PDB file of C-alpha atoms in Angstrom:
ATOM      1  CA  UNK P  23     114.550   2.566 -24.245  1.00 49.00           C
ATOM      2  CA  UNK P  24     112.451   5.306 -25.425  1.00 51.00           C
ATOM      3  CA  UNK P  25     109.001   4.856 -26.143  1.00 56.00           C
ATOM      4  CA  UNK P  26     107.340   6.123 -29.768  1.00 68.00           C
ATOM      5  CA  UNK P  27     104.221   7.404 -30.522  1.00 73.00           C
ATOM      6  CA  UNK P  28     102.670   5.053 -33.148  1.00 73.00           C
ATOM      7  CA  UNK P  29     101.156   6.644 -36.548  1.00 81.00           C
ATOM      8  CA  UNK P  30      97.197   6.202 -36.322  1.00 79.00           C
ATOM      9  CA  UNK P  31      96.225   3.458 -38.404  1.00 82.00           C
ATOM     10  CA  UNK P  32      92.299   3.358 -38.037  1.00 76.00           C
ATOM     11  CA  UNK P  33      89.657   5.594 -36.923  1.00 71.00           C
ATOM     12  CA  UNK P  34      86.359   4.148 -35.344  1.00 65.00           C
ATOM     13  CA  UNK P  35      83.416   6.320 -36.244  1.00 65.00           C
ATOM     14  CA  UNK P  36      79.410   5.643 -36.087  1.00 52.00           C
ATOM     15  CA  UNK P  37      77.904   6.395 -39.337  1.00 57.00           C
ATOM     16  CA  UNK P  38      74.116   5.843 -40.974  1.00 56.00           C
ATOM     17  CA  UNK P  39      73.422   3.910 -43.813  1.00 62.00           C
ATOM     18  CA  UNK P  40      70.448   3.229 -46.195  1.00 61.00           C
ATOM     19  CA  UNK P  41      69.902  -0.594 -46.170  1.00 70.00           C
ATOM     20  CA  UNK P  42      67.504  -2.331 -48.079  1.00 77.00           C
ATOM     21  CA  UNK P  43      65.011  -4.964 -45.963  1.00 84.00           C
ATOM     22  CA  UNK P  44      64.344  -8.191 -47.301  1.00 87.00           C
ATOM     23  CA  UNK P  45      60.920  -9.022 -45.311  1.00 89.00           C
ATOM     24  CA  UNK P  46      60.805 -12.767 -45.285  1.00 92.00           C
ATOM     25  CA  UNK P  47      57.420 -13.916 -46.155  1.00 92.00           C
ATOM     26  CA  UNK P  48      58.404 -17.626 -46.646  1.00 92.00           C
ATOM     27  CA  UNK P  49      60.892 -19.426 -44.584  1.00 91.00           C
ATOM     28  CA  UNK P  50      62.308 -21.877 -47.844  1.00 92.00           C
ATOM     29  CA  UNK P  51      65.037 -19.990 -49.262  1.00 93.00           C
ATOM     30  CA  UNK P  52      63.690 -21.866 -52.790  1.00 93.00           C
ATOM     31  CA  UNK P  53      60.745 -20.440 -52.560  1.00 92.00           C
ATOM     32  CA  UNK P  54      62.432 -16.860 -52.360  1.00 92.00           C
ATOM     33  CA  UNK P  55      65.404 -17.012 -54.283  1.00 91.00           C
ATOM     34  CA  UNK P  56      63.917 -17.845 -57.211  1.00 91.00           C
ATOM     35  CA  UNK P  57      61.215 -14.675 -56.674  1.00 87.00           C
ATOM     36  CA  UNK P  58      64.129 -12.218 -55.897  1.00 85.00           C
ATOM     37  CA  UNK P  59      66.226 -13.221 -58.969  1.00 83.00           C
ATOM     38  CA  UNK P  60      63.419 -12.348 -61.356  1.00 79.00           C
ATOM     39  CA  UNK P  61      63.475  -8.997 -59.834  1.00 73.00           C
ATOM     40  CA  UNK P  62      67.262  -8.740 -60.467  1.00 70.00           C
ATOM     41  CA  UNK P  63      66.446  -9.816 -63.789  1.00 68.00           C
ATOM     42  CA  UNK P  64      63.666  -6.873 -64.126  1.00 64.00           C
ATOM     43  CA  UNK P  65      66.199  -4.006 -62.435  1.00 62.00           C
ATOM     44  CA  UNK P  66      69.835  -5.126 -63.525  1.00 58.00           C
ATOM     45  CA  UNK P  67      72.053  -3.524 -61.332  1.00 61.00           C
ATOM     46  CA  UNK P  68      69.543  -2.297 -58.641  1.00 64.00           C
ATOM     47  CA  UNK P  69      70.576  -5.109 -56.223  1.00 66.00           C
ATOM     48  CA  UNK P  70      73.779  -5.960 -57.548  1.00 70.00           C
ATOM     49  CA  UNK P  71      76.304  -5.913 -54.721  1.00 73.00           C
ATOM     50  CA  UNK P  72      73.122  -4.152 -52.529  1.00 76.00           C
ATOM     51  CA  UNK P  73      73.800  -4.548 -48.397  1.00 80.00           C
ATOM     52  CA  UNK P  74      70.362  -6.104 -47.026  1.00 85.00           C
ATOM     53  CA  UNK P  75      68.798  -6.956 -44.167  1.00 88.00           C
ATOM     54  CA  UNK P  76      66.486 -10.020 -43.319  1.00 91.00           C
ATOM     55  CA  UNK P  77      63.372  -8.930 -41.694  1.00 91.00           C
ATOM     56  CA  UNK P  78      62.213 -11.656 -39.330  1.00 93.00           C
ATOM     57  CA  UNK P  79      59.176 -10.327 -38.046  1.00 90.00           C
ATOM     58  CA  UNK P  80      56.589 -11.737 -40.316  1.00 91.00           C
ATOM     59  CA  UNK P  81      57.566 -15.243 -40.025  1.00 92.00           C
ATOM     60  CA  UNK P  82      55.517 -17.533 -38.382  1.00 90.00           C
ATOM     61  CA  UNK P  83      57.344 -20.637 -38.071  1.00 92.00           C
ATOM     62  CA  UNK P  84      59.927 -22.419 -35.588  1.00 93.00           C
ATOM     63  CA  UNK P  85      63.253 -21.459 -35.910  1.00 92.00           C
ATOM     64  CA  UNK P  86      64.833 -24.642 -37.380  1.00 92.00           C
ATOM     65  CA  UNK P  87      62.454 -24.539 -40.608  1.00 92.00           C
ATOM     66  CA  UNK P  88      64.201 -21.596 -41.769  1.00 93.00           C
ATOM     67  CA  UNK P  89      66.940 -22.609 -43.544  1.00 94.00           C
ATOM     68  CA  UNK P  90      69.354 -19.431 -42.520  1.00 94.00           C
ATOM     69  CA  UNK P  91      72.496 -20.810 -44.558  1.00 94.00           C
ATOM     70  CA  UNK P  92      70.808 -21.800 -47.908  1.00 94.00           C
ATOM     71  CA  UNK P  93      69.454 -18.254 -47.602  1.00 94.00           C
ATOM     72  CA  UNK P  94      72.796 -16.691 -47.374  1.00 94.00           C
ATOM     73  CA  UNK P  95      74.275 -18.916 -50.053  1.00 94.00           C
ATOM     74  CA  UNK P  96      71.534 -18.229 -52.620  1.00 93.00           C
ATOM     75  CA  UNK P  97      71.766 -14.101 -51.614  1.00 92.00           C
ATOM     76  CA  UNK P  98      75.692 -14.311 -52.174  1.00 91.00           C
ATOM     77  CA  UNK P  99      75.267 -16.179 -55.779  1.00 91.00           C
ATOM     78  CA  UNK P 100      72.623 -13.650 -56.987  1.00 88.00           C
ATOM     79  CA  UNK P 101      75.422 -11.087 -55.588  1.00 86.00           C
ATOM     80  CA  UNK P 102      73.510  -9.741 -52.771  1.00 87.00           C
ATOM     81  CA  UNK P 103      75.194  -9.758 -49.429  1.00 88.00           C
ATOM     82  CA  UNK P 104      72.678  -9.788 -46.168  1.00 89.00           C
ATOM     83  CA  UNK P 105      74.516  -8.212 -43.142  1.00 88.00           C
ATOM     84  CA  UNK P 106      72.446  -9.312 -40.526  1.00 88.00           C
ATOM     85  CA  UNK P 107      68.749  -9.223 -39.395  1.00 90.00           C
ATOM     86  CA  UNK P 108      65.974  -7.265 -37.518  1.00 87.00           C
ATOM     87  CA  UNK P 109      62.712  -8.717 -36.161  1.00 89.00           C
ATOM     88  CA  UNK P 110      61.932 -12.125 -34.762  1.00 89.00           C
ATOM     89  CA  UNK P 111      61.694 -13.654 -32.020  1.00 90.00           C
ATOM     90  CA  UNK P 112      64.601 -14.676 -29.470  1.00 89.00           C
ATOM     91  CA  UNK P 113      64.801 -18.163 -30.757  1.00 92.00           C
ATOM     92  CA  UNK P 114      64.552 -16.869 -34.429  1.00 92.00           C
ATOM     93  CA  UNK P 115      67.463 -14.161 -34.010  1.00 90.00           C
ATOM     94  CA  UNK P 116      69.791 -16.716 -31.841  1.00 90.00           C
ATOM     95  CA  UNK P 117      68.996 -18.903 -34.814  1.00 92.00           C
ATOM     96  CA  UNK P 118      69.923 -16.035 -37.459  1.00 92.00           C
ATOM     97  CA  UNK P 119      73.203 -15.700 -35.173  1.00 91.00           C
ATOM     98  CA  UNK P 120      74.274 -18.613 -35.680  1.00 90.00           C
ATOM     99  CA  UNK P 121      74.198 -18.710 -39.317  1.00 91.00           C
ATOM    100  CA  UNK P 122      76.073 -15.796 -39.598  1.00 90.00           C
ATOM    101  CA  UNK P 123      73.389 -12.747 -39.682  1.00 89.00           C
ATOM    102  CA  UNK P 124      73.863 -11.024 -36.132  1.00 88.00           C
ATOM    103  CA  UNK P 125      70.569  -8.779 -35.411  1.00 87.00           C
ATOM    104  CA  UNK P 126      70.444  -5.138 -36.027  1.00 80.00           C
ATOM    105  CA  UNK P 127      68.771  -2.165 -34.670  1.00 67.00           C
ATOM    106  CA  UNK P 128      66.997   0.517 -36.499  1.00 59.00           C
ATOM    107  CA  UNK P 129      69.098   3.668 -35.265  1.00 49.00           C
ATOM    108  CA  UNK P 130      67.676   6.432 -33.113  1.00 45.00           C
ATOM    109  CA  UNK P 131      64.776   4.442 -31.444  1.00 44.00           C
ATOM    110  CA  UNK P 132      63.866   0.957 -30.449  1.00 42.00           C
ATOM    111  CA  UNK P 133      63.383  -2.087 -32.852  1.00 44.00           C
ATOM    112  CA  UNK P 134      59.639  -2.108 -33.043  1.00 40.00           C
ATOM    113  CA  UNK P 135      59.941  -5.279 -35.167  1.00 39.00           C
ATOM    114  CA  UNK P 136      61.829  -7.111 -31.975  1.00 35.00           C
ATOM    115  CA  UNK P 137      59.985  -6.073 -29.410  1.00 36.00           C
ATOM    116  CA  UNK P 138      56.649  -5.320 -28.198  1.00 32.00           C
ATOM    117  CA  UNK P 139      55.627  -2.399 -26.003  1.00 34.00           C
ATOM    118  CA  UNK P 140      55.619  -2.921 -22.296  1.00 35.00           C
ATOM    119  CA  UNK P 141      52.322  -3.305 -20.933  1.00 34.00           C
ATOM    120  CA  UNK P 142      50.579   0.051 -19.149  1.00 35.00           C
ATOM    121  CA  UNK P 143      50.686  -0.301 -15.430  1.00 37.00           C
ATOM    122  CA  UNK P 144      47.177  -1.122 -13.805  1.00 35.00           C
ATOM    123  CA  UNK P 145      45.852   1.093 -11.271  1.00 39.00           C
ATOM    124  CA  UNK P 146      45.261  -0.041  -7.595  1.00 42.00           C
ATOM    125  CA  UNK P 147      41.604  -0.780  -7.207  1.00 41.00           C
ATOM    126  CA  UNK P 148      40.658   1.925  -4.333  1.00 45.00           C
ATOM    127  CA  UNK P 149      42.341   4.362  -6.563  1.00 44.00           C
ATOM    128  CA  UNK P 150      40.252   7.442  -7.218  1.00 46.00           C
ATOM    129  CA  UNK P 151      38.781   7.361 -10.982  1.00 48.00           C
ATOM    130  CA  UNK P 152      40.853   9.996 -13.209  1.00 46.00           C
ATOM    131  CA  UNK P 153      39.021  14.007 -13.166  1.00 47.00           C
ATOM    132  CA  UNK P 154      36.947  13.955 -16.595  1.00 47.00           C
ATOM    133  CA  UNK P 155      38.364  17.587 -17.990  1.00 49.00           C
ATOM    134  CA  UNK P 156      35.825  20.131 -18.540  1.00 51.00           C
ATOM    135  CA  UNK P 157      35.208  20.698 -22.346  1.00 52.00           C
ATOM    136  CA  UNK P 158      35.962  23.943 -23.465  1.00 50.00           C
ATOM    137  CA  UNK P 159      33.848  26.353 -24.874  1.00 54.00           C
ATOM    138  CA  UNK P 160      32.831  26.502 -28.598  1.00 52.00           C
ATOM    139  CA  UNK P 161      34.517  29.439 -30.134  1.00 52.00           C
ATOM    140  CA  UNK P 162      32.037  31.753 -31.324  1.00 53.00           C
ATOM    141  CA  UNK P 163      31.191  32.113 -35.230  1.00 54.00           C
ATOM    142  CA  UNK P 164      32.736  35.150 -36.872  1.00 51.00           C
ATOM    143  CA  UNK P 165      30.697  38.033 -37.619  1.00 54.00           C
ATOM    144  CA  UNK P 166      29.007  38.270 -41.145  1.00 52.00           C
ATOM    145  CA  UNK P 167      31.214  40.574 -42.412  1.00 53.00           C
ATOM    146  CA  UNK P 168      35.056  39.129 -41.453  1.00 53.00           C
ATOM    147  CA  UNK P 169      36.599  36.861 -43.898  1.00 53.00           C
ATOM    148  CA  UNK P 170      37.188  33.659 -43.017  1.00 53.00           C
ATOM    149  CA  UNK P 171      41.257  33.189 -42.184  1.00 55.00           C
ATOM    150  CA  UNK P 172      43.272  30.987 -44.519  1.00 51.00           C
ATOM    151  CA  UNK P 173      45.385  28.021 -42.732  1.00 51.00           C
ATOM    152  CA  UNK P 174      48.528  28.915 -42.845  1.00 50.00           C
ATOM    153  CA  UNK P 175      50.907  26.535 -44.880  1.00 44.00           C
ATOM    154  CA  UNK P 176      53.532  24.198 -43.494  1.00 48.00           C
ATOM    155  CA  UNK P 177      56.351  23.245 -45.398  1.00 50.00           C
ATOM    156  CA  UNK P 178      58.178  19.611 -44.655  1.00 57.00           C
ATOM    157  CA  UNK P 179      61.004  21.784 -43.195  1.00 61.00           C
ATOM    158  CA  UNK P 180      63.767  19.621 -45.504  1.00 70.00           C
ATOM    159  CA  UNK P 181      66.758  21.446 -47.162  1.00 88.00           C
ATOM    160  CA  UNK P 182      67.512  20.258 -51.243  1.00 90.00           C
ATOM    161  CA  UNK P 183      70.264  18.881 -52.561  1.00 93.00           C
ATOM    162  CA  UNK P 184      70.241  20.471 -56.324  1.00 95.00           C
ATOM    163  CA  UNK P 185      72.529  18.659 -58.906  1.00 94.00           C
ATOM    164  CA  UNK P 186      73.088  20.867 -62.545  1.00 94.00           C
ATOM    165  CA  UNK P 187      75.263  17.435 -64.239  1.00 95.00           C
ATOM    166  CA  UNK P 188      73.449  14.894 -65.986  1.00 95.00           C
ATOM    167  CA  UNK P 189      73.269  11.985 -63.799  1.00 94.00           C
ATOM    168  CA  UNK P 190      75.748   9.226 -65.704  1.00 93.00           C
ATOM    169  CA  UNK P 191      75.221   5.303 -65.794  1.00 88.00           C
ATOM    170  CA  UNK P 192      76.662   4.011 -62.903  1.00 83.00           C
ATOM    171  CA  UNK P 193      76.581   7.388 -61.198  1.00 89.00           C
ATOM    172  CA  UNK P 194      74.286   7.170 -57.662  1.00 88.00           C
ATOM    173  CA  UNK P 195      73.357  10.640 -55.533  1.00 90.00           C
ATOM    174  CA  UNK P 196      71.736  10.076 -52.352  1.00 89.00           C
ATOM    175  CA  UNK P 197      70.325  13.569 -50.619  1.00 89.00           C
ATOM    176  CA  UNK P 198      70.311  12.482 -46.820  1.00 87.00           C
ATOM    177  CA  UNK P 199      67.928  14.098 -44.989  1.00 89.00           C
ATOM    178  CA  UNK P 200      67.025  16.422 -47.698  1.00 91.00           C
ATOM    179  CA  UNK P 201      65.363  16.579 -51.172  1.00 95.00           C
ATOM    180  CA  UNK P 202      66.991  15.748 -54.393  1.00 95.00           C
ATOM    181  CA  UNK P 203      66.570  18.340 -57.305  1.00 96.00           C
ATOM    182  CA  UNK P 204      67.736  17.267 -60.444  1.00 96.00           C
ATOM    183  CA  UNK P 205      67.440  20.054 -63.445  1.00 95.00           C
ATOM    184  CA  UNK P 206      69.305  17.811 -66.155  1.00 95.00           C
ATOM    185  CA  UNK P 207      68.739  14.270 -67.172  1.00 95.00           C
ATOM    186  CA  UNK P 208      68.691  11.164 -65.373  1.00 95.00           C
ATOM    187  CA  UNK P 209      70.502   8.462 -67.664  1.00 94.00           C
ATOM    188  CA  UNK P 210      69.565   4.719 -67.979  1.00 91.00           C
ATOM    189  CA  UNK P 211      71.772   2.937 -65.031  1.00 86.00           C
ATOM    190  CA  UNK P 212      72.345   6.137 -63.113  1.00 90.00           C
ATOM    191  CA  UNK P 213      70.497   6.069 -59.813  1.00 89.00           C
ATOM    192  CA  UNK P 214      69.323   9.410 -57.085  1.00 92.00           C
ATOM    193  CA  UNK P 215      68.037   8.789 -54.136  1.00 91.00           C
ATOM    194  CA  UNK P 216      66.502  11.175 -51.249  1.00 91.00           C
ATOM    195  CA  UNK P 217      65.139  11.046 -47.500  1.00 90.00           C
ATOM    196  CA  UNK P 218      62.564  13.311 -48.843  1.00 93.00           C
ATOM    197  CA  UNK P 219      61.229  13.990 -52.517  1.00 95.00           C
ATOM    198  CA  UNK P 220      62.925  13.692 -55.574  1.00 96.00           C
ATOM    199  CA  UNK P 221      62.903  16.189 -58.678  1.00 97.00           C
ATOM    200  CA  UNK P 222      63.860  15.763 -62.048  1.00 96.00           C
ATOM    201  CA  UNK P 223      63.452  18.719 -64.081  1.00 95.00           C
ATOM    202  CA  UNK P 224      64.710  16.707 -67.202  1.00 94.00           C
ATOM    203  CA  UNK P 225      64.297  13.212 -68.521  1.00 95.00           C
ATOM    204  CA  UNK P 226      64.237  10.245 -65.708  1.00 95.00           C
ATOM    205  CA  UNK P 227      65.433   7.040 -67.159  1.00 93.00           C
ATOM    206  CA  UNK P 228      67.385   5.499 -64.582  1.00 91.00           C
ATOM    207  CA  UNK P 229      66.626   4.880 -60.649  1.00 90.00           C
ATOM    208  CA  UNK P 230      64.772   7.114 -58.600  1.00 91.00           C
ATOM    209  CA  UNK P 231      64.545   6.300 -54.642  1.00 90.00           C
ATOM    210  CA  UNK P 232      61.939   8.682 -52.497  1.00 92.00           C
ATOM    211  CA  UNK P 233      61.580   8.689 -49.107  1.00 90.00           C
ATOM    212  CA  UNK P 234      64.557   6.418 -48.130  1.00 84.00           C
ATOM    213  CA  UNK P 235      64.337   6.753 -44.315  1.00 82.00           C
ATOM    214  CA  UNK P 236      60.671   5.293 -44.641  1.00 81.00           C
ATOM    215  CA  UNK P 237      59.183   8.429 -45.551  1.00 89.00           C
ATOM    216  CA  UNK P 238      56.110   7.217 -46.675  1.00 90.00           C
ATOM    217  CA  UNK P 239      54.782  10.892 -47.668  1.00 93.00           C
ATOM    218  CA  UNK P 240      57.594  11.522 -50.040  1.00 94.00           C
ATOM    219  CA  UNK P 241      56.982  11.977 -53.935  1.00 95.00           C
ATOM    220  CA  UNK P 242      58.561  11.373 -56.962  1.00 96.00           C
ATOM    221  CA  UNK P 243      58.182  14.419 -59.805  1.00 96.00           C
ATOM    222  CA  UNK P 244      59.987  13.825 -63.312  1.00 95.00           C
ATOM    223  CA  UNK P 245      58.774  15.996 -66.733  1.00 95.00           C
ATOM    224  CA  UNK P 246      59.630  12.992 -68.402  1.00 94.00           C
ATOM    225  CA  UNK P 247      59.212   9.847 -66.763  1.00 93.00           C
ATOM    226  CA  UNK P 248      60.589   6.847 -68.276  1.00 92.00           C
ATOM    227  CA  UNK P 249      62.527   5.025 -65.323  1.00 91.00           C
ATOM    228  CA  UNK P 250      63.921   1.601 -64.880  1.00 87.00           C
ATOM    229  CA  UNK P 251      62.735   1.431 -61.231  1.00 85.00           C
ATOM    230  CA  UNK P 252      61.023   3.886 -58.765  1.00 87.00           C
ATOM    231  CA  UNK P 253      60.672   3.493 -54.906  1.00 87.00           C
ATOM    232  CA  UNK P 254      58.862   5.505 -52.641  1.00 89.00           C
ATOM    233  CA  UNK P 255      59.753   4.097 -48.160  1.00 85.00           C
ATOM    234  CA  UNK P 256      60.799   0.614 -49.496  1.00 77.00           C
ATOM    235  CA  UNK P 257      58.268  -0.381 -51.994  1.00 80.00           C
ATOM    236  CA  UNK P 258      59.260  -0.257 -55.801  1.00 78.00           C
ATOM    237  CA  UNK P 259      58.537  -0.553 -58.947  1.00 81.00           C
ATOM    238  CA  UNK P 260      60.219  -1.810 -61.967  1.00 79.00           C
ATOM    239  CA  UNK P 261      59.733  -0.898 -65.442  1.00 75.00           C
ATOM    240  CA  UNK P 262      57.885  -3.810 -66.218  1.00 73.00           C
ATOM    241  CA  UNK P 263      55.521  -3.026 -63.515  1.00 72.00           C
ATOM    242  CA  UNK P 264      54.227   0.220 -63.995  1.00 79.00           C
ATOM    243  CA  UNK P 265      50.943  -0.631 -65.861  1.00 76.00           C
ATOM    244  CA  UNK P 266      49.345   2.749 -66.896  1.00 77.00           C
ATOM    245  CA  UNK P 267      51.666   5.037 -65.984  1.00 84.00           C
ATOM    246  CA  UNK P 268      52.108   8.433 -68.144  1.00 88.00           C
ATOM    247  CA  UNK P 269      55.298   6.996 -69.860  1.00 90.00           C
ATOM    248  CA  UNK P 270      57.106   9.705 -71.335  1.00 91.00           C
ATOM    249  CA  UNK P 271      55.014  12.465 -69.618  1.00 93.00           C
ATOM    250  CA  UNK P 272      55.161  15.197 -66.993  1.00 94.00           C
ATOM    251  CA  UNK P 273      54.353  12.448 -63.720  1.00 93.00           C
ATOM    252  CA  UNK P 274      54.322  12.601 -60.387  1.00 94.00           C
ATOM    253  CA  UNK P 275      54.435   9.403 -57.786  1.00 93.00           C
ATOM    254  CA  UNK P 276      52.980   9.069 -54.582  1.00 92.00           C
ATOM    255  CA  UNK P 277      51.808   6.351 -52.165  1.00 90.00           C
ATOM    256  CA  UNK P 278      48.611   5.044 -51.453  1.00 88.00           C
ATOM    257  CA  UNK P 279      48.857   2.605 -48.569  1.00 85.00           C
ATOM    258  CA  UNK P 280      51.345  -0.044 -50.173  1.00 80.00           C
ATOM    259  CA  UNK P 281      50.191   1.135 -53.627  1.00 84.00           C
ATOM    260  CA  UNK P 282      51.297   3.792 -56.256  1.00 87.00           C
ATOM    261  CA  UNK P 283      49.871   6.353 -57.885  1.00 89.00           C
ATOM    262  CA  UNK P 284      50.846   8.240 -61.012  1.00 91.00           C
ATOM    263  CA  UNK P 285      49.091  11.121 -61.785  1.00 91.00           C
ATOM    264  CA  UNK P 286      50.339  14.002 -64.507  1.00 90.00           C
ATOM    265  CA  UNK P 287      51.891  17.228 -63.697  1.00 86.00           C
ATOM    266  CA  UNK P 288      50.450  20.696 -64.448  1.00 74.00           C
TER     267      UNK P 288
END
């Protein structure tokens, strides 16, 4: 009998993805759900359906006093759907396993969350002490009459995604590894996100999402800044929640620590 080459059915490929972290503060999954629904309430749509993660690593309790399975049940009827988890102990990730949420690891690098750095190796005690370098010399002033020599500028080295179409309700643009320019309008319910900064030479009234590979340097500009929600590396605002900001002005966003900042443009 002759054998036949079967049509491919599937292809297998590694891909990156921008997942939100849910940092778990509080082990009692009614203690949090109720917390993170009000924030759905505040930003309809922004977590509907959203891919999460559970970050472990601030918890400080035993492993059986989280309640992994209420969590997930709670995430799945405010329509968020947690994949898995990063942080924690052993104990707390077996215990994560077992409820369904296997552990993840942050690509490219090691899971700083999950595990701590090895310790530096001590040196024998006959070892000869380490050679203290010789300083160098202090560069002499410049003469009276040069000019003093301007630094010379360094740009973040990112390409930009530009996008000319108003961006629609429902619509999302994500710039990996680049900035977003925007020259039209951002509408209510539309949503652009960037690894680096985000433009909108136009009106911003939906979602705007700086620095999504924890870029913490990243900005947000807008001419006219009147958004549902703005993050900048994770932390976010929602409309509600922007206190003095210029609504309705030329604004840019930066952050300060864990804090924003809104200061005008021009």
């Amino acid at each position: 009998m002759s054998s036949q080459t079967l049509p491919e059915s599937f292809r297998l490929r590694a891909g990156n993805f921008n997942l939100l972290v849910l940092r778990l503060l509080d082990p009692r999954p009614e203690t949090v759900l109720p917390a993170l629904g009000d924030q759905f309430r505040r930003a309809p749509g922004f977590l509907r359906f959203a891919l999460i993660v559970i970050g472990l690593a601030d918890l400080a309790v035993a492993p059986e006093e989280v309640d992994f399975r209420g969590l997930i049940e709670g995430l799945h009827a405010l329509e968020i759907v947690p994949i898995g988890t990063t942080g924690g102990s052993p104990q707390m990730r077996q215990a994560a396993t077992a409820a369904g949420l296997p552990p993840l690891r942050v690509v490219g690098g090691r899971d700083s969350e999950a595990e701590a750095p090895a310790a530096s190796a001590i040196p024998p005690a006959d070892a000869a002490p380490p050679a203290v370098p010789t300083p160098a010399p202090a560069a002499a002033p410049p003469a009276a009459g040069d000019a003093p020599v301007a630094p010379a500028f360094q740009g973040s080295g990112r390409t930009a995604m530009v996008v000319t179409e108003p961006v629609r309700s429902g619509q999302r643009i994500y710039a990996e590894g680049a900035d977003l320019i925007v020259t039209a309008t951002v509408n209510p319910g539309g949503e652009v996100i960037a690894d680096g900064n985000v433009h909108v030479y136009g009106a911003l009234r939906g979602r705007a999402i700086a620095g999504a590979q924890n870029d913490t340097e990243a900005r947000i500009f807008a001419l006219n800044f009147d958004p549902e929600l703005i993050a900048i590396a994770g932390f976010y605002a929602v409309r509600e929640g922007l206190g003095a900001a210029p609504i309705g002005r030329p604004t840019q966003v930066r952050l300060d620590g864990e804090e924003m900042r809104f200061a005008p443009l021009g």
